[in-house]
Coordinates of C-alpha atoms and ligand atoms in Angstrom, one line a residue:
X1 CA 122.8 97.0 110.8
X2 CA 122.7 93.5 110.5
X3 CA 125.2 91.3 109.3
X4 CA 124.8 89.7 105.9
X5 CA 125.4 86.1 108.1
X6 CA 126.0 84.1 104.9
X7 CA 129.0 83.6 102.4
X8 CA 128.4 81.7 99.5
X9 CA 131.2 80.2 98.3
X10 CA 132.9 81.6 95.7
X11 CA 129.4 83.0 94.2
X12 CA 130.1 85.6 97.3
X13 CA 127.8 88.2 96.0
X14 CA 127.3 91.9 97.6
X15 CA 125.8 94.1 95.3
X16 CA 127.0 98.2 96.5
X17 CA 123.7 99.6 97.6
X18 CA 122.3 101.8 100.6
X19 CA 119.5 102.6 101.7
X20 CA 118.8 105.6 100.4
X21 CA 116.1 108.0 101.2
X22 CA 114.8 107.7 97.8
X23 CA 114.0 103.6 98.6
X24 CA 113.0 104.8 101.9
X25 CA 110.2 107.3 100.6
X26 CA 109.3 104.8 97.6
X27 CA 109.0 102.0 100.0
X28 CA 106.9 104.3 102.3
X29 CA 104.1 105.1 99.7
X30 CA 104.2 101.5 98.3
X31 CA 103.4 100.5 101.9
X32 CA 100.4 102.2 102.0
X33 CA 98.9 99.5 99.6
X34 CA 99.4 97.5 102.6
X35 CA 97.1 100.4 105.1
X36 CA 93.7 100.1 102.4
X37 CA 94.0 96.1 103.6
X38 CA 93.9 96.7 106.8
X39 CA 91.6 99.4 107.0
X40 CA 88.9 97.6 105.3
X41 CA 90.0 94.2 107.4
X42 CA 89.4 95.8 110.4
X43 CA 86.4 97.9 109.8
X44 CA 83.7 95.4 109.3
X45 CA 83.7 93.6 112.7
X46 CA 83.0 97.0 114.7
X47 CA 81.0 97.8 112.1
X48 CA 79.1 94.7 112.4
X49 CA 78.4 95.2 116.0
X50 CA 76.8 98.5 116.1
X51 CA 73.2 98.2 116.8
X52 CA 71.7 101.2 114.3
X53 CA 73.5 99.2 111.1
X54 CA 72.4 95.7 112.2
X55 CA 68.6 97.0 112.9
X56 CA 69.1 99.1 109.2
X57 CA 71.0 96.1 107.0
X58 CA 70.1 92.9 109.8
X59 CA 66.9 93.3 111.1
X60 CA 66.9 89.6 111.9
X61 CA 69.8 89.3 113.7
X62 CA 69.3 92.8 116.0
X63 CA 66.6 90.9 117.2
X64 CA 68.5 87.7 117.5
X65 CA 71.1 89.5 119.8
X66 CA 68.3 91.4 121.9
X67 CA 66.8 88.1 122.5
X68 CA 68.3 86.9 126.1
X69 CA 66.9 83.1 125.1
X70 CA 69.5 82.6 122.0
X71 CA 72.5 80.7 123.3
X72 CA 75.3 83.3 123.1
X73 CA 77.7 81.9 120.8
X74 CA 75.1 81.7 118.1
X75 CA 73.6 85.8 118.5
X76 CA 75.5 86.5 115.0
X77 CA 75.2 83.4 112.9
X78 CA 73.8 84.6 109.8
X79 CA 75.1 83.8 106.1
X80 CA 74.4 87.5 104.9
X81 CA 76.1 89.1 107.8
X82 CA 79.2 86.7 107.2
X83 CA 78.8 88.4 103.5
X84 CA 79.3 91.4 104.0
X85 CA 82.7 91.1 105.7
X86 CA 83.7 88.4 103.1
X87 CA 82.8 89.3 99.8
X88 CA 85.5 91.3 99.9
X89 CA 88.0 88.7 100.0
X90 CA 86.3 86.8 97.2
X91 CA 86.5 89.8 95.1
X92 CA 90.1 90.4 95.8
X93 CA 91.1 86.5 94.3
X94 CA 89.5 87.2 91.1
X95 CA 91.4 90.6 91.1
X96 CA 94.6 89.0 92.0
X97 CA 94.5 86.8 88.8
X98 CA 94.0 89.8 86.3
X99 CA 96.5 91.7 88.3
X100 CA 99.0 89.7 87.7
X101 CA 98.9 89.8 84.2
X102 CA 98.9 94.0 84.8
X103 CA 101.9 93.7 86.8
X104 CA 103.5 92.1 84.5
X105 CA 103.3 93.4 81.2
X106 CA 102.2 96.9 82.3
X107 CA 104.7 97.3 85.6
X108 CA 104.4 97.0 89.5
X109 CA 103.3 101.0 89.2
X110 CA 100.1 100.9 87.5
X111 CA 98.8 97.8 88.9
X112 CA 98.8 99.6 92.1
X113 CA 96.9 103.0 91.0
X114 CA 94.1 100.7 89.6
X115 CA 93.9 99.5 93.0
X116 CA 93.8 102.8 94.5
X117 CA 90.9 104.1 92.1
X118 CA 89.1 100.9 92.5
X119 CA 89.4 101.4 96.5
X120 CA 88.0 104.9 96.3
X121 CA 84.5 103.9 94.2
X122 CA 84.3 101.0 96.9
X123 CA 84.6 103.4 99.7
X124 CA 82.4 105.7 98.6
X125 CA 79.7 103.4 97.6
X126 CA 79.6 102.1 100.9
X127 CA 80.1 105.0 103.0
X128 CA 76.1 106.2 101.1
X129 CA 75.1 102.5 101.5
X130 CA 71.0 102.6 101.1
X131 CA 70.7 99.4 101.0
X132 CA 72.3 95.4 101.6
X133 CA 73.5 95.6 98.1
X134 CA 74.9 98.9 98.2
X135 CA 76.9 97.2 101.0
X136 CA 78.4 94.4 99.3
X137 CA 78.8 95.9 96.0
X138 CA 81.4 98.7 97.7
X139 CA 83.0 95.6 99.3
X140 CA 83.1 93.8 96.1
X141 CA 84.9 97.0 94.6
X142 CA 87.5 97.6 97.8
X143 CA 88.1 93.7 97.1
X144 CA 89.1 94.3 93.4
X145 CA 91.6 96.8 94.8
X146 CA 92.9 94.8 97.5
X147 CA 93.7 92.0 94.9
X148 CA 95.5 94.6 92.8
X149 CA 97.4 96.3 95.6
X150 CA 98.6 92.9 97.2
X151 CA 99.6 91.5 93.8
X152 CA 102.2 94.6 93.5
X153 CA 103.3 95.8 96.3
X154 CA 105.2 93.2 98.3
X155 CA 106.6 92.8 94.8
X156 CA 107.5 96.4 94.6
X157 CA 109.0 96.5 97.6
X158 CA 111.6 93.4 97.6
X159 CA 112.8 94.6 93.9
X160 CA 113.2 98.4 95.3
X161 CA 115.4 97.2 98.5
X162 CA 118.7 96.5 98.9
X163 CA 118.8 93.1 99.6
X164 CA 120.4 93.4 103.1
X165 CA 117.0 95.5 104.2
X166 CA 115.0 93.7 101.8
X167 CA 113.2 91.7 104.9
X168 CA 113.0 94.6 107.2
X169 CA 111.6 96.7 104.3
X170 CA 109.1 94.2 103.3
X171 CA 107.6 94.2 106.5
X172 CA 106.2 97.7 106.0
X173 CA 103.9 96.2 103.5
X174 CA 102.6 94.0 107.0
X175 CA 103.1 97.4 109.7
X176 CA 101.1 99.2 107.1
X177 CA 98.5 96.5 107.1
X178 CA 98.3 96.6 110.8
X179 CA 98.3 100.6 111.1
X180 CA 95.5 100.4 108.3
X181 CA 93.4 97.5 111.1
X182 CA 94.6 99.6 114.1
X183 CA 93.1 103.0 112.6
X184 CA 90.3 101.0 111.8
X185 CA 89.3 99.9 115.4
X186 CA 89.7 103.3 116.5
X187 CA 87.6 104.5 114.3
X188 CA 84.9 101.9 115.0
X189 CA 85.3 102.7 118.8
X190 CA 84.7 106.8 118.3
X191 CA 82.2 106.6 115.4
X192 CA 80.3 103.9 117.2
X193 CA 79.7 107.1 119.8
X194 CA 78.2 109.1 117.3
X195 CA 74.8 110.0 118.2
X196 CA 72.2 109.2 115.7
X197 CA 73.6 106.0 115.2
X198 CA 75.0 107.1 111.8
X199 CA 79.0 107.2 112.7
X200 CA 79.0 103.6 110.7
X201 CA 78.9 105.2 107.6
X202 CA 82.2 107.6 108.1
X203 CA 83.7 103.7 109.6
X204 CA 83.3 102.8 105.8
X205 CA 83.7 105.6 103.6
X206 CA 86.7 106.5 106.2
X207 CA 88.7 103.7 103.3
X208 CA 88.8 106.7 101.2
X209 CA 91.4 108.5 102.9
X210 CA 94.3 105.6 102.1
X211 CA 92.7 104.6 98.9
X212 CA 93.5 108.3 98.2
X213 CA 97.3 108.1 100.0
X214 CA 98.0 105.3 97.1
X215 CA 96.6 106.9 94.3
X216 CA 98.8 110.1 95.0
X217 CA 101.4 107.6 95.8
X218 CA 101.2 105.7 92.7
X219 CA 101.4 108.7 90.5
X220 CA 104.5 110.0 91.7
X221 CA 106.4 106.2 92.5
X222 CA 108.8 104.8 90.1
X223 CA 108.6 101.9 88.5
X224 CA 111.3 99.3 89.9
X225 CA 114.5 98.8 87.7
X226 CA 113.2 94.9 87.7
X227 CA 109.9 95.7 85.6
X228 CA 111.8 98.5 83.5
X229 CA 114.2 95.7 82.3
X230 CA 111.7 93.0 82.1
X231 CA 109.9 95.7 79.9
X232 CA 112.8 96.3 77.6
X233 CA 113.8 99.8 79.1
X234 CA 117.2 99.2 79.8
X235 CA 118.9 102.2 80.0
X236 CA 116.2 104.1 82.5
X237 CA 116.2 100.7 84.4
X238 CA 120.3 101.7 84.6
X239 CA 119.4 104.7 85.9
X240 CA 116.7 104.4 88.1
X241 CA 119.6 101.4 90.0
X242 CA 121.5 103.9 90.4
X243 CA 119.5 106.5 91.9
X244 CA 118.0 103.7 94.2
X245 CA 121.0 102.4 95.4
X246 CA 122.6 105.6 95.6
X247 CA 125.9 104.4 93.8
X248 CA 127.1 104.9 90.7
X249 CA 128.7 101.3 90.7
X250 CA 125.9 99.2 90.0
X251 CA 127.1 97.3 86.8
X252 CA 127.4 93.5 88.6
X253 CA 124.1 93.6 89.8
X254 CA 122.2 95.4 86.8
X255 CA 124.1 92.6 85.1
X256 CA 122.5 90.1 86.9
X257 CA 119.1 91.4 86.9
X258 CA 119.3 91.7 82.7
X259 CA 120.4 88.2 82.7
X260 CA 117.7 87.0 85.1
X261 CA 115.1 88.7 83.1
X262 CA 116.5 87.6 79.9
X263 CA 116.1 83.8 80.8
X264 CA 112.9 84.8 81.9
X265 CA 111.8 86.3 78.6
X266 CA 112.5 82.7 77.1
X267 CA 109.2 81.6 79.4
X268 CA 106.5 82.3 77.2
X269 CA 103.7 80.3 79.8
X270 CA 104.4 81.7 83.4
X271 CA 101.0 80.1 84.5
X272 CA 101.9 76.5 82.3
X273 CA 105.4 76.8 84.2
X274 CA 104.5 77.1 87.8
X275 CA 103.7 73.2 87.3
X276 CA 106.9 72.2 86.3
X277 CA 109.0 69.9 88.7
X278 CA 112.4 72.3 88.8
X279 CA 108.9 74.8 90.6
X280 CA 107.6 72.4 92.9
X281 CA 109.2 73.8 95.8
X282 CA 108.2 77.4 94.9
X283 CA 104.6 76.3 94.0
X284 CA 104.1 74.3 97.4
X285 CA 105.6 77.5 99.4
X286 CA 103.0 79.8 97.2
X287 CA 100.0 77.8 98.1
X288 CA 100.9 76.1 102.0
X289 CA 102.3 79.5 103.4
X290 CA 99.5 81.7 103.0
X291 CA 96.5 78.8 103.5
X292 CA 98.7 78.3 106.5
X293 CA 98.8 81.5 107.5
X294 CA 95.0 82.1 107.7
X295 CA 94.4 78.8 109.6
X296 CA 96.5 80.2 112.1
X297 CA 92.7 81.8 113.0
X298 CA 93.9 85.4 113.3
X299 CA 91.1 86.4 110.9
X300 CA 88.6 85.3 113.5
X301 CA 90.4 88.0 116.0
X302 CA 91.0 90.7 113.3
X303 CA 87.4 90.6 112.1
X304 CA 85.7 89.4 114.4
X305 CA 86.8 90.8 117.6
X306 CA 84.1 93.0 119.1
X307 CA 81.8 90.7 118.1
X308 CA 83.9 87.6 120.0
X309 CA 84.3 90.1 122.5
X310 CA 80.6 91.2 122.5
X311 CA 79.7 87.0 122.6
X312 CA 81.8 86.2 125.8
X313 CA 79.9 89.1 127.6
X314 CA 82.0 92.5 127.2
X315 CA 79.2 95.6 126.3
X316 CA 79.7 97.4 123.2
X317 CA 82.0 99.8 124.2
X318 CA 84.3 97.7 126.1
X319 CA 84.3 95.0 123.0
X320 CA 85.0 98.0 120.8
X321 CA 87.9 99.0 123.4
X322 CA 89.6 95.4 123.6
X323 CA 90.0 95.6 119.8
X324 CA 91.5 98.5 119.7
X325 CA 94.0 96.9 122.5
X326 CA 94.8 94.0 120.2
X327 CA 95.1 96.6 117.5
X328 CA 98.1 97.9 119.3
X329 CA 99.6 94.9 119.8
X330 CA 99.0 93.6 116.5
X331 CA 101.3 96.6 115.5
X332 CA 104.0 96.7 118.3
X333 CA 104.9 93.3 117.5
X334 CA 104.6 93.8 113.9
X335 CA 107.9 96.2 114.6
X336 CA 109.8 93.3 116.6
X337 CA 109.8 91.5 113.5
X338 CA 111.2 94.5 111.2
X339 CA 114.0 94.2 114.3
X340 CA 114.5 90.5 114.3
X341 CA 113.5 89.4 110.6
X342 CA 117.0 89.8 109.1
X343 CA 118.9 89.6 112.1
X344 CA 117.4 85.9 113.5
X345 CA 116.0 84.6 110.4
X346 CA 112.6 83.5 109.5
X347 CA 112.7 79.8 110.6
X348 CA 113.3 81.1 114.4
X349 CA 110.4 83.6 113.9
X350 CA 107.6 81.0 112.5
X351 CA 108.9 78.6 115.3
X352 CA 108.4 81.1 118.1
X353 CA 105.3 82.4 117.1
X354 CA 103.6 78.8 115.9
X355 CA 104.5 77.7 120.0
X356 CA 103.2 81.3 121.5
X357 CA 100.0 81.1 119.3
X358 CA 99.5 77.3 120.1
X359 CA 99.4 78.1 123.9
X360 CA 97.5 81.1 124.0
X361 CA 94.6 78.8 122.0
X362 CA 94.6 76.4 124.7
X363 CA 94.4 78.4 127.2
X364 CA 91.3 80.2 125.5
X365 CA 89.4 77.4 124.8
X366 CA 89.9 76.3 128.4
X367 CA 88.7 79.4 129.6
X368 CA 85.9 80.5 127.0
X369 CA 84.6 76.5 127.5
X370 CA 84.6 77.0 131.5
X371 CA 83.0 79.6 131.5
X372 CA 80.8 79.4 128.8
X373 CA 80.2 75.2 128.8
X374 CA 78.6 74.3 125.8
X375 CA 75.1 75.9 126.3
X376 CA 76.5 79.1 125.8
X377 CA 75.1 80.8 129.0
X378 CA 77.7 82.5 131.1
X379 CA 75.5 84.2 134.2
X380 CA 77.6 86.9 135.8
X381 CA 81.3 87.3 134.1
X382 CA 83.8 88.4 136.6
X383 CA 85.9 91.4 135.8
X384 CA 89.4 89.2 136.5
X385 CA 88.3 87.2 133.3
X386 CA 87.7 89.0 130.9
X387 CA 91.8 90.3 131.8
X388 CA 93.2 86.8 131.5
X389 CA 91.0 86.2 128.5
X390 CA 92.2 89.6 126.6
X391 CA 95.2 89.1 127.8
X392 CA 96.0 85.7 126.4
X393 CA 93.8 87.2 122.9
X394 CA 97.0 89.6 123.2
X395 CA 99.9 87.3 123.4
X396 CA 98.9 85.2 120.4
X397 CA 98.2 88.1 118.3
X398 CA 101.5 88.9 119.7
X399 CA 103.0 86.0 118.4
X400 CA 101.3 85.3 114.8
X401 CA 102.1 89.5 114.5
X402 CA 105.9 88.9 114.5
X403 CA 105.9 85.5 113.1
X404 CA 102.7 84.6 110.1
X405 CA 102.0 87.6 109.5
X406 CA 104.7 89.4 108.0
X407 CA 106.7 86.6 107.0
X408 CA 103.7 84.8 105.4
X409 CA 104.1 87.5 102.8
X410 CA 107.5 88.1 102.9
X411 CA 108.9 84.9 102.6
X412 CA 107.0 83.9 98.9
X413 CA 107.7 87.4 97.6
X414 CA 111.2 86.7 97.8
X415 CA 111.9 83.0 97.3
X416 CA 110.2 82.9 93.2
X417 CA 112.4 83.3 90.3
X418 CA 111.5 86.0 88.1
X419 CA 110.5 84.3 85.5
X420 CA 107.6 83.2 87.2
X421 CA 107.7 85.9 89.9
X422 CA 104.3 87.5 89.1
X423 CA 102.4 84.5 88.6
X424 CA 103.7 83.0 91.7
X425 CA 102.4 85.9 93.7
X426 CA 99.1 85.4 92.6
X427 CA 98.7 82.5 93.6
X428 CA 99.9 83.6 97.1
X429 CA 97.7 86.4 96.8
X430 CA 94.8 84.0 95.8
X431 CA 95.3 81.6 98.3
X432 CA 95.6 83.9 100.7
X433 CA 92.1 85.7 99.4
X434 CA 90.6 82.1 99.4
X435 CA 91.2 80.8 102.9
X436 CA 90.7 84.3 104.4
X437 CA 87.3 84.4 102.5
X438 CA 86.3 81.0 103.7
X439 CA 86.8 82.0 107.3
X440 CA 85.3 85.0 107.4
X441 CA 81.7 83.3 106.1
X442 CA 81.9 80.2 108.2
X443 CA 83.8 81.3 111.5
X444 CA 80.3 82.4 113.0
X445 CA 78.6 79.3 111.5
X446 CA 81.4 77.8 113.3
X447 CA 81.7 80.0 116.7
X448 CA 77.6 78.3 117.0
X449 CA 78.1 74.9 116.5
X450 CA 82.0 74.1 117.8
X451 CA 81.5 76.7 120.7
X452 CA 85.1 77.0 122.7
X453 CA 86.6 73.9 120.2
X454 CA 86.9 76.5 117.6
X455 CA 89.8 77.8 118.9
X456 CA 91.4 73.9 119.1
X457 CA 90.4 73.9 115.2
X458 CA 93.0 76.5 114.5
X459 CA 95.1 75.5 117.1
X460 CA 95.3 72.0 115.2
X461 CA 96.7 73.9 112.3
X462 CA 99.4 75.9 113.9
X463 CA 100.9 72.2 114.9
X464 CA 101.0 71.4 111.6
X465 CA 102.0 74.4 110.4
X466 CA 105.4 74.6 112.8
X467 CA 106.2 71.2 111.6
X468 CA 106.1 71.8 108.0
X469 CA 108.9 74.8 108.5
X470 CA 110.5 73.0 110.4
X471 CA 111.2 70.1 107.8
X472 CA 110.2 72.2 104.7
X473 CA 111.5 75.8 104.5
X474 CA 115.0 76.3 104.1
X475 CA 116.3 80.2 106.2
X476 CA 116.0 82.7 103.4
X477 CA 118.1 85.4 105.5
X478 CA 120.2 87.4 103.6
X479 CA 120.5 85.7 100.5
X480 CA 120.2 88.0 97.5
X481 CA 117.2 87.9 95.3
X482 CA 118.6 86.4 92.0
X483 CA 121.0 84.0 94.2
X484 CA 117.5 82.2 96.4
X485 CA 117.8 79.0 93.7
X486 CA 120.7 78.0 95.6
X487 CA 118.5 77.2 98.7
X488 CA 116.5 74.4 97.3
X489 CA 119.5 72.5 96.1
X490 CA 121.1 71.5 99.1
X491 CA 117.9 70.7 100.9
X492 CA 117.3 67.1 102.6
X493 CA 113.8 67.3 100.6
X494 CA 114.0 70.0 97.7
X495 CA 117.0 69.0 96.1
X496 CA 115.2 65.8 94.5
X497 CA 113.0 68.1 92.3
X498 CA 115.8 71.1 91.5
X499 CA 118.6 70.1 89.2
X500 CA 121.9 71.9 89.6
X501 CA 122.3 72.9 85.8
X502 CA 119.4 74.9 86.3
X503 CA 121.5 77.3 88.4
X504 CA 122.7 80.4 86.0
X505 CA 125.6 80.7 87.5
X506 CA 126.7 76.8 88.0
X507 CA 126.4 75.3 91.3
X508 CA 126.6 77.5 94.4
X509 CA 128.7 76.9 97.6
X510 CA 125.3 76.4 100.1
X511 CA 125.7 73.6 102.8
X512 CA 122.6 73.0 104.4
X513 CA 122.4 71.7 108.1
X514 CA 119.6 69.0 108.9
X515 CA 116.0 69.3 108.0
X516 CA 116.9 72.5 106.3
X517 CA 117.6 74.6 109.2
X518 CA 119.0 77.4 106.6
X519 CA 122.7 77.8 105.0
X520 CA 125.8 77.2 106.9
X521 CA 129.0 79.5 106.0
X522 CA 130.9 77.8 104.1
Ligands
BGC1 C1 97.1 88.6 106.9 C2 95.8 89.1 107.2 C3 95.6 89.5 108.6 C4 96.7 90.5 109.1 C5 96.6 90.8 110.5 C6 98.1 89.7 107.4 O1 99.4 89.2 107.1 O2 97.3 88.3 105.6 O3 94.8 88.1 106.8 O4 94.4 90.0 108.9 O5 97.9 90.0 108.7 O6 97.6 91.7 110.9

């Protein structure tokens, strides 16, 4: 178990709570919010690839790709391609901003089910797709559900934990995603085998089997105690702490959590609120971690890998193979970070993973441009490279999957006050929707005209990325929920904007070492 590394002066705080198997199961279904986002962000780049549905949907680029003359890093530039595997994500920022509104006045429970019901019509639209439009409007509908499943669960899931497990439990939302992309490129690989060139169409309506998982889920989920009280359901919210703590003791913390919601309740403009100063630090975490964490470039990898794969010269099957590979790892290392998240923080994780990914991009840009040069004809591609170049496609994944890609969600879900809790998420949720939107349509517009210096594009980022933790983000680790104002206030950089009568409880007993490297015991 790991140790609750901080004490806070003499706010020490440690609510009674275990993990029970009622969090456990809760947290469970909620997390399979998190397998309908990958499912669907994973299907579309096998999807994409498969011959019969680009001669049915893309006539113009099936001949592109047959044609031996087009240089090979432009065979699937085409706008309406690019569509279909981002009009999802366009879809799902609108969604986010009405979902937040859901979540909030309506609870964490039902904003889920809508996605869920939402998720079903898109798969099934899709799955009897007839025609291009057919094909976006089902992605247009999965998006809506995405932006209402992403808005509520990581929410659900750090109000439902004990706050010792809260970052290990979080990080289901992330596994979950990475199962959902992992099932995915399985599914692409066997379908893709189908004869009659039809297995496309179970790859898309397959989204109906976790759409279904969450509606079922969402029926028979609780709301959390959080949204109960926020809602003016006090004594059920009582209740349902004690049953998910598993203690009867629970007074200091349901205590806490009425008074949080209380001066919350005084906030009558969450949206006008998120711009005032005493927020800036929240605000420029909600909008710089998750536009951070999709120019990382993983996007490029989880959508677009068998077609990558498929430019630098693997066949179909082996393209559709290698993402399955990075599937895996995408998920192994997912579960490091559930090991390490609470145990060595989430500066040391970013850190680690911004240096890993940075290498692995140099080294495939080196490779892809040797290879490859700029005119995008390869001749004969020797078996020993296309290892070293999955390989090093591995070890980044590797490193964003421990590092940006849980924590890019977990870290905003559990640094914003309630009182502007729900708003603040959507516009994580929106950002996040925005930037992975953007690269999904131009990454191939991209991939033809900045050939191997794609990869230094993103690679540009993750320096930038490493050094804004490093001097912006103080450690979050185990610091309860309702205590994370603290953090800002003894910040080198924060502290200017967050005044110390703001606190509820009066000042707290944090001592921050330099540039913020998280709380000292003191
Ligand atoms: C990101 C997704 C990404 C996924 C990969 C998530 O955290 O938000 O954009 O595709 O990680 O596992």
């Amino acid at each position: 178990m790991p140790a609750v590394g901080i004490a806070v002066g003499d706010n020490k705080k440690e609510y009674p709570g275990n993990l029970t198997p009622f969090v456990t199961l809760t947290c469970i279904v909620a997390a399979m919010g998190g397998l309908i986002f990958g499912y669907d962000l994973g299907i579309s780049g096998g999807v994409t690839t498969t011959p019969s549905f680009l001669k049915k949907f893309f006539p113009s680029v099936y001949r592109q790709k047959q044609d031996s003359i087009t240089n090979q890093y432009c065979q699937y530039d085409s706008q309406i391609l690019t569509m279909f595997t981002s009009s999802l994500y366009l879809a799902a920022l609108l969604a986010s901003l009405v979902a937040s509104i859901v979540t909030r006045k309506f609870g964490r429970k039902l904003s889920m089910l809508s996605g869920g019901i939402l998720f079903c019509a898109g798969a099934i639209i899709n799955g009897f797709a007839k025609a291009i439009w057919m094909l976006i409007l089902g992605r247009i509908l999965l998006g809506f559900g995405i932006g209402f499943a992403n808005q509520s669960v990581p929410l659900y899931l750090s109000e439902m934990a004990p706050y010792k497990y809260r970052g290990a439990l979080n990080i289901g939302f992330q596994l979950s995603i990475t199962v959902g992309i992992l099932i995915a490129n399985v599914v692409n690989y066997f379908f893709a085998k189908i004869h009659g060139g039809w297995g496309w169409r179970l790859s898309l309506g397959g989204a109906m089997v976790p759409a279904l998982i969450i509606v079922v889920g969402s029926l028979v989920l609780s709301d959390t105690p959080n949204s109960l009280i926020e809602r003016g359901q006090h004594d059920e919210a009582r209740e349902k702490l004690k049953r998910v703590r598993g203690v009867d003791d629970v007074d200091e913390e349901f205590i806490d959590l009425v008074a949080a919601s209380e001066a919350s309740k005084k906030v009558e403009h969450p949206w006008r609120n998120l711009l005032q100063r005493k927020y800036r630090p929240h605000m420029t975490m909600a909008v710089m971690i998750p536009f951070f964490q999709q120019l990382t470039g993983i996007n490029v990898i989880m959508f677009y890998a068998p077609v990558l794969f498929s430019t630098i010269g693997f066949g179909n099957d082996a393209a559709l193979m290698a993402a399955v590979i990075i599937g895996i790892v995408n998920f192994v290392a997912t579960m490091v970070s559930i090991y390490g998240v609470d145990k060595w923080g989430r500066r040391f994780l970013f850190l680690e993973g911004g240096s890993q990914m940075l290498m692995c991009q140099a080294v495939i840009a080196a490779c892809i441009g040797a290879k490859f040069g700029t005119d995008g004809n390869p001749g004969e591609l020797p078996k020993w490279y296309a290892i070293v170049v999955v390989l090093f496609f591995c070890i980044y994944v590797s490193g964003f999957s421990w590092s940006w890609g849980p924590l890019g969600w977990l870290v905003p879900s559990e640094i914003f006050p309630l009182e502007i809790r729900s708003a603040a998420q959507s516009v994580v949720v929106s950002v996040n929707m925005l930037f992975t939107f953007i690269i999904a349509q131009v990454f191939l517009a991209m991939l033809c005209r900045l050939k191997f210096g794609v990869f230094l594009f993103f690679a540009f980022f993750v320096v930038l990325m490493s050094f804004f933790i490093y001097y912006f983000l103080p450690e979050t680790k185990g610091i309860p929920i309702e205590e994370m104002g603290q953090i800002w206030k003894t910040h080198w950089f924060w502290s200017r904007f967050v005044a110390d009568e703001d606190s509820p409880k009066g000042g707290g007993g944090y001592e921050m070492t330099k540039a913020g490297q998280g709380p000292k015991n003191v």
